[in-house]
XYZ file of C-alpha atoms in Angstrom:
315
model
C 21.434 6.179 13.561
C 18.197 6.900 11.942
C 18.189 7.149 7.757
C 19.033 10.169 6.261
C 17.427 11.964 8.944
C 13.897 12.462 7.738
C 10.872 13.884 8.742
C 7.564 11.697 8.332
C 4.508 12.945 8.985
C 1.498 10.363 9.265
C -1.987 11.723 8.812
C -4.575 9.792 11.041
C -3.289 8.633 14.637
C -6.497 5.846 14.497
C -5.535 1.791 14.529
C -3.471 1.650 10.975
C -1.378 5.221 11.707
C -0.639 4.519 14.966
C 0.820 1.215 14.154
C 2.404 2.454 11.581
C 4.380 4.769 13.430
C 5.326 2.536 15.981
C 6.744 0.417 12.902
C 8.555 3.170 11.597
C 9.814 3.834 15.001
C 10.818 0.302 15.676
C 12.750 0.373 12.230
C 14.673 3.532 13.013
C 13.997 4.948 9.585
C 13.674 8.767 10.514
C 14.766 11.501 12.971
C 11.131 12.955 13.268
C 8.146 11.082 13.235
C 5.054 14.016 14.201
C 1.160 11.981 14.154
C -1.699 14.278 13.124
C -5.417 13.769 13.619
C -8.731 15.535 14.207
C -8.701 14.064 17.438
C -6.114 15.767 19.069
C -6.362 14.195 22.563
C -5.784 10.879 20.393
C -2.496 11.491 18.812
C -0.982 13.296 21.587
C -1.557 9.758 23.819
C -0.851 7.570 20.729
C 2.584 9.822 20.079
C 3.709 9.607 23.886
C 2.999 6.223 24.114
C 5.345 5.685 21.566
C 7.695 8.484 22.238
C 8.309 7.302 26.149
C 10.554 4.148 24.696
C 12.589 6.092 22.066
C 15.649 6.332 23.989
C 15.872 2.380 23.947
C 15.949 2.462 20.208
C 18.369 5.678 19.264
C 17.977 9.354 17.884
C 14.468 9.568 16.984
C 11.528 12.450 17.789
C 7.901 11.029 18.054
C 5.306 14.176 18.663
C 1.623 15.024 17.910
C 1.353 17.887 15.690
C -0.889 19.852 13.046
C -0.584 20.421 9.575
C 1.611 23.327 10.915
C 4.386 20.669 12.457
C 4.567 18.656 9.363
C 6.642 21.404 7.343
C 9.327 20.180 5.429
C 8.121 16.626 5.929
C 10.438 14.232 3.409
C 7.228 11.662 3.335
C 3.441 12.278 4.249
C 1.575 9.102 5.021
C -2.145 9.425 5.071
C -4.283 6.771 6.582
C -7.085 9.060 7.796
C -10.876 8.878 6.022
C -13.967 7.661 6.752
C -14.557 3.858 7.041
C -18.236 2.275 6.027
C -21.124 1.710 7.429
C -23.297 -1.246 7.055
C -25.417 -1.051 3.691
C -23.127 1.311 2.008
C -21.355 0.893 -1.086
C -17.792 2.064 -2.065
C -19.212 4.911 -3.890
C -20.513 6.388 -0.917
C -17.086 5.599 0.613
C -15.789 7.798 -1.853
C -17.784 10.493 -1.634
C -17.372 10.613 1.763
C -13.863 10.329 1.530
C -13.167 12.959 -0.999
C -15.012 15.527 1.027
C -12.393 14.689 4.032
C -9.673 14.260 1.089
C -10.371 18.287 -0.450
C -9.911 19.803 3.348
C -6.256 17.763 3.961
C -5.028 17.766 0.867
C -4.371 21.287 0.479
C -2.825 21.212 4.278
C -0.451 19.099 3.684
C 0.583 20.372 0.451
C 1.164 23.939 1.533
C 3.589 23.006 5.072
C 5.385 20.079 2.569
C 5.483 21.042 -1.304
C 8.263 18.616 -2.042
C 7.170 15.751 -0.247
C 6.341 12.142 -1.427
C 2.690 11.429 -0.241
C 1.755 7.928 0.402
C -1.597 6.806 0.938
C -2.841 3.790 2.833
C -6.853 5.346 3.488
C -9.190 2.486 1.849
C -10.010 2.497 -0.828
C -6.839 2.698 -1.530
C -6.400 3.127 -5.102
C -9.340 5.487 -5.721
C -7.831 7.417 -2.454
C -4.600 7.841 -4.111
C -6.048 9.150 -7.325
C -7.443 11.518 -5.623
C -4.742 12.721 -3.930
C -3.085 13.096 -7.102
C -5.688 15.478 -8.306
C -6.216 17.617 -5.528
C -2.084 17.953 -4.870
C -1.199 18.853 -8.286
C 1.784 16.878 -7.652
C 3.746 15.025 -10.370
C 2.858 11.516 -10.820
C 5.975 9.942 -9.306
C 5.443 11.875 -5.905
C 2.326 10.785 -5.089
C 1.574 6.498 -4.553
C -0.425 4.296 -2.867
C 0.012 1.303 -0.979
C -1.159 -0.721 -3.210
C -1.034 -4.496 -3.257
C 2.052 -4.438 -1.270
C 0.382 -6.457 1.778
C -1.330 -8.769 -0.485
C 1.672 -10.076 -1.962
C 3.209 -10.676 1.190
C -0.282 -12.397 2.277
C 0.279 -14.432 -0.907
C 3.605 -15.370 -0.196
C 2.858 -16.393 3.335
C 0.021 -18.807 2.070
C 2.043 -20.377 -0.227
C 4.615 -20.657 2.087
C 2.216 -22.616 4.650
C 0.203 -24.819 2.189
C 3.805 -26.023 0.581
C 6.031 -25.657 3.663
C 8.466 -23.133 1.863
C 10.484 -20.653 3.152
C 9.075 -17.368 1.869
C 12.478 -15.668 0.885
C 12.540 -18.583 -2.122
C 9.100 -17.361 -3.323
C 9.040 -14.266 -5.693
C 5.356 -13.321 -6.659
C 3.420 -10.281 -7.181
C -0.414 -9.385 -7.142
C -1.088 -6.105 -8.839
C -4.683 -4.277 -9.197
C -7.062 -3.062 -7.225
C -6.289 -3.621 -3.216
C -9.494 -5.363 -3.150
C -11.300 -8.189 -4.686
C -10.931 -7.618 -7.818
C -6.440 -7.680 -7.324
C -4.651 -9.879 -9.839
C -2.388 -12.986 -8.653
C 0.684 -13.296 -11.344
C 0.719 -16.500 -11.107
C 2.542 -16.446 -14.727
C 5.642 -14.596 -13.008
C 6.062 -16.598 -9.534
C 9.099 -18.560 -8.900
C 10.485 -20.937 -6.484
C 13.867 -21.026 -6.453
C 13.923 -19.274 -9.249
C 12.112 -21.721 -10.722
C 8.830 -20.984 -12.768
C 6.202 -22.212 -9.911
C 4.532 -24.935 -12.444
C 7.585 -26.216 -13.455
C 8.912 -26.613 -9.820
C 5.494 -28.233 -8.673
C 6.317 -31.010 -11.619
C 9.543 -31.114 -10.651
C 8.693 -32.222 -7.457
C 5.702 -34.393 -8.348
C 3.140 -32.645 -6.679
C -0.074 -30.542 -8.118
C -0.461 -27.394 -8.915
C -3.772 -26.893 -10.709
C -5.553 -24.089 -12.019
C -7.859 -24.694 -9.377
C -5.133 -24.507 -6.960
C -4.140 -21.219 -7.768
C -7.597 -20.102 -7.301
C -7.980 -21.563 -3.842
C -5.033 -19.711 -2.720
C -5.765 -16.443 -4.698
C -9.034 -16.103 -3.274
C -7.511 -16.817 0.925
C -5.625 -13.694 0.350
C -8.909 -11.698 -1.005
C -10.440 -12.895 2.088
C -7.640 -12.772 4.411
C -8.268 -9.309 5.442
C -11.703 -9.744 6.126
C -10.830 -12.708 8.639
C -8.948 -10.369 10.634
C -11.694 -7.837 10.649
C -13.987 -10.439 11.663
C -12.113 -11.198 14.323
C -10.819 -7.808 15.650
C -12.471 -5.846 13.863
C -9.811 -3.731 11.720
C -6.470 -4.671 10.662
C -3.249 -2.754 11.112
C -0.163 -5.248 11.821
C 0.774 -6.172 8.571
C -0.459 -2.867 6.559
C 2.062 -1.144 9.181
C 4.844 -3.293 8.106
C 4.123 -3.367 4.148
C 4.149 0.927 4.261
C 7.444 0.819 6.440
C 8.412 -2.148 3.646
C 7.839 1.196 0.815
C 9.299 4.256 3.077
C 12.741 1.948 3.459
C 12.559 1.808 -0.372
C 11.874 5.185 -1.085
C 14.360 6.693 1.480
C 17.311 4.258 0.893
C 16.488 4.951 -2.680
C 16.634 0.904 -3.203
C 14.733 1.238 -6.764
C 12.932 -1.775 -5.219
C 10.359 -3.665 -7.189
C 7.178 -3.529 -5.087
C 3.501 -3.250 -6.307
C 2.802 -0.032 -5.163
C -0.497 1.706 -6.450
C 0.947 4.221 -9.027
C -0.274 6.084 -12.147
C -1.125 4.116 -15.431
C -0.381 6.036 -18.478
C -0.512 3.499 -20.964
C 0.918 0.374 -19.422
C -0.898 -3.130 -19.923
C -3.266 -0.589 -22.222
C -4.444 1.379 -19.334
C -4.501 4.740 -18.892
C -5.549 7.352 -16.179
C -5.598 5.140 -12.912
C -3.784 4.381 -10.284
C -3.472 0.920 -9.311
C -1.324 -1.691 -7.804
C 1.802 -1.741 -10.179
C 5.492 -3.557 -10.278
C 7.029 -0.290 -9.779
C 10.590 0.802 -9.226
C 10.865 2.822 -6.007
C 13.299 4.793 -4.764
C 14.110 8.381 -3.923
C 11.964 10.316 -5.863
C 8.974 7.714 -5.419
C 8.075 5.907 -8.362
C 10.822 5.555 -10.991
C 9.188 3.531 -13.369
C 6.492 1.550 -13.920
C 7.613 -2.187 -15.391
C 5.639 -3.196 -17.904
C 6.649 -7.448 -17.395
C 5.153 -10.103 -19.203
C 1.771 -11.360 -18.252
C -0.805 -14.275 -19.330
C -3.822 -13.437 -21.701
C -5.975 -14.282 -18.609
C -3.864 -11.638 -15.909
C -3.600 -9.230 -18.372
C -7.963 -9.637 -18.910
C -8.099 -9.420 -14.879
C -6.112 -6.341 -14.324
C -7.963 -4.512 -17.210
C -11.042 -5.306 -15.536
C -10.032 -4.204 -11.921
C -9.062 -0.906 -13.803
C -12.387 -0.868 -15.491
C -14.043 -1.191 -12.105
C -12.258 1.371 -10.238
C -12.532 4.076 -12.957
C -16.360 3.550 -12.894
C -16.230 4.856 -9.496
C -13.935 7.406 -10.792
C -15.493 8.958 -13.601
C -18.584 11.034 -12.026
C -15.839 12.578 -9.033
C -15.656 16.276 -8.333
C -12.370 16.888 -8.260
């Protein structure tokens, strides 16, 4: 049986949404799954594709659709926009972007006024802001991805360097879903153990200089993929299904979804990666934990970059 029987609709049917629906598909997590894109020919092959081998895994409807077929949708996922191109900087990602973002928007809005939208589109934070604008939904309704897949990348590096199994590692980045993302290195455990004190315990090293070398693989772990494939969509697709699993088993997980500061850490009026509480209605709550002088420097500064690109938007 699928959960609760929802409808998700996912908005983009290229590499990331059409992984992402097999994921969500492969996890059983709705009754309806409908993939929408500009390319119609696109997500009617990417839907049947999927759709041929639903009767191996139980109740579930995968279609291509409009904006007109998502009605009623319990979660919208968006990974549609507009890439780069070589020489261009985020800004012009964003402007591109928000062109793209003030035609759906509205669309998906009008067939699904009380659904939770969750954006994936890079960048990711920005995106989500945006969406938040032009939906006029509350706050709580509308999130990002965030640094969801980046703390799983974390976890998996530490797990390999140190030869742990990752369910005994509990760590977070939070910030910007991009280089400028915060490792809380002040709130990781091992065991449940404080991750300096374990390394002690055990007599091995754990430097400053260590924690750098690991934060900056999982910056640059994403662009390895690309490099190699030339996208990425695997583990994205798992960390949203990770968040619509939350969200409709109303789990009030802690995951580091991008969500609205209004005052938290000292920040105000951006969305970024957060430890939020997720459940039901989207984001409960934002925690406010305990971080370093030197985190809490970081993740002011990742806000302080994204709202530059923020500040001159039409929305």
């Amino acid at each position: 049986m699928a959960i609760n029987n929802a409808k998700i609709s996912v908005i983009g049917a290229g590499f990331v949404g059409s992984t992402t629906a097999y994921a969500l598909t492969l996890q059983n997590v709705a009754t309806e799954i409908v993939l929408v894109d500009i390319n119609k020919d696109k997500s009617k092959a990417e839907a049947l594709d999927i759709a041929h081998a639903t009767s191996a895994l139980g109740d579930i409807e995968v279609r291509p659709g409009d904006y007109k077929e998502t009605k009623d949708s319990d979660i919208v996922i968006i990974t549609a926009g507009i890439g780069p191109k070589p020489g261009e900087t985020r800004l012009d990602i964003v402007n591109k972007n928000l062109k793209v973002f003030k035609s759906m928007i509205p669309e998906i809005v009008k067939y699904s006024p009380n659904a939770i939208l969750l954006v994936v589109s890079n960048p990711v934070d920005i995106l989500t802001y945006m969406t938040y604008k032009l939906s006029g939904f509350p706050k709580n309704r509308v999130l990002g991805s965030g640094t969801v897949l980046d703390t799983l990348r974390l976890k998996y590096t530490i797990e390999k360097k140190y030869n742990l199994d990752s369910k005994d590692i509990d760590t977070l980045i939070i910030g910007e879903h991009g280089d400028s993302q915060v490792a809380l290195w002040s709130q990781t455990n091992i065991h449940g153990i404080p991750i300096d004190s374990y390394f002690n315990a055990i007599d091995r090293e754990f430097h400053n200089d260590v924690k750098e070398e690991i934060a900056e693989a999982v910056k640059e772990a994403g662009y390895h993929i690309i490099q190699g494939k030339g996208y990425t969509n695997f583990g994205v697709a798992i960390a949203v299904t990770r968040i619509v699993k939350a969200i409709l088993n109303d789990e009030n997980a802690l995951l580091p979804v991008s969500s609205l500061y209004t005052g938290e850490y000292g920040i105000e009026d951006i969305y970024l990666g957060a430890p939020c509480m997720v459940g039901r209605i989207g984001v409960k709550r934002i925690f406010q934990i305990p971080i370093d002088e030197n985190e809490l420097r970081q993740l002011k500064a990742s806000a302080d970059s994204l709202k530059a690109l923020t500040k001159d938007l039409n929305i």
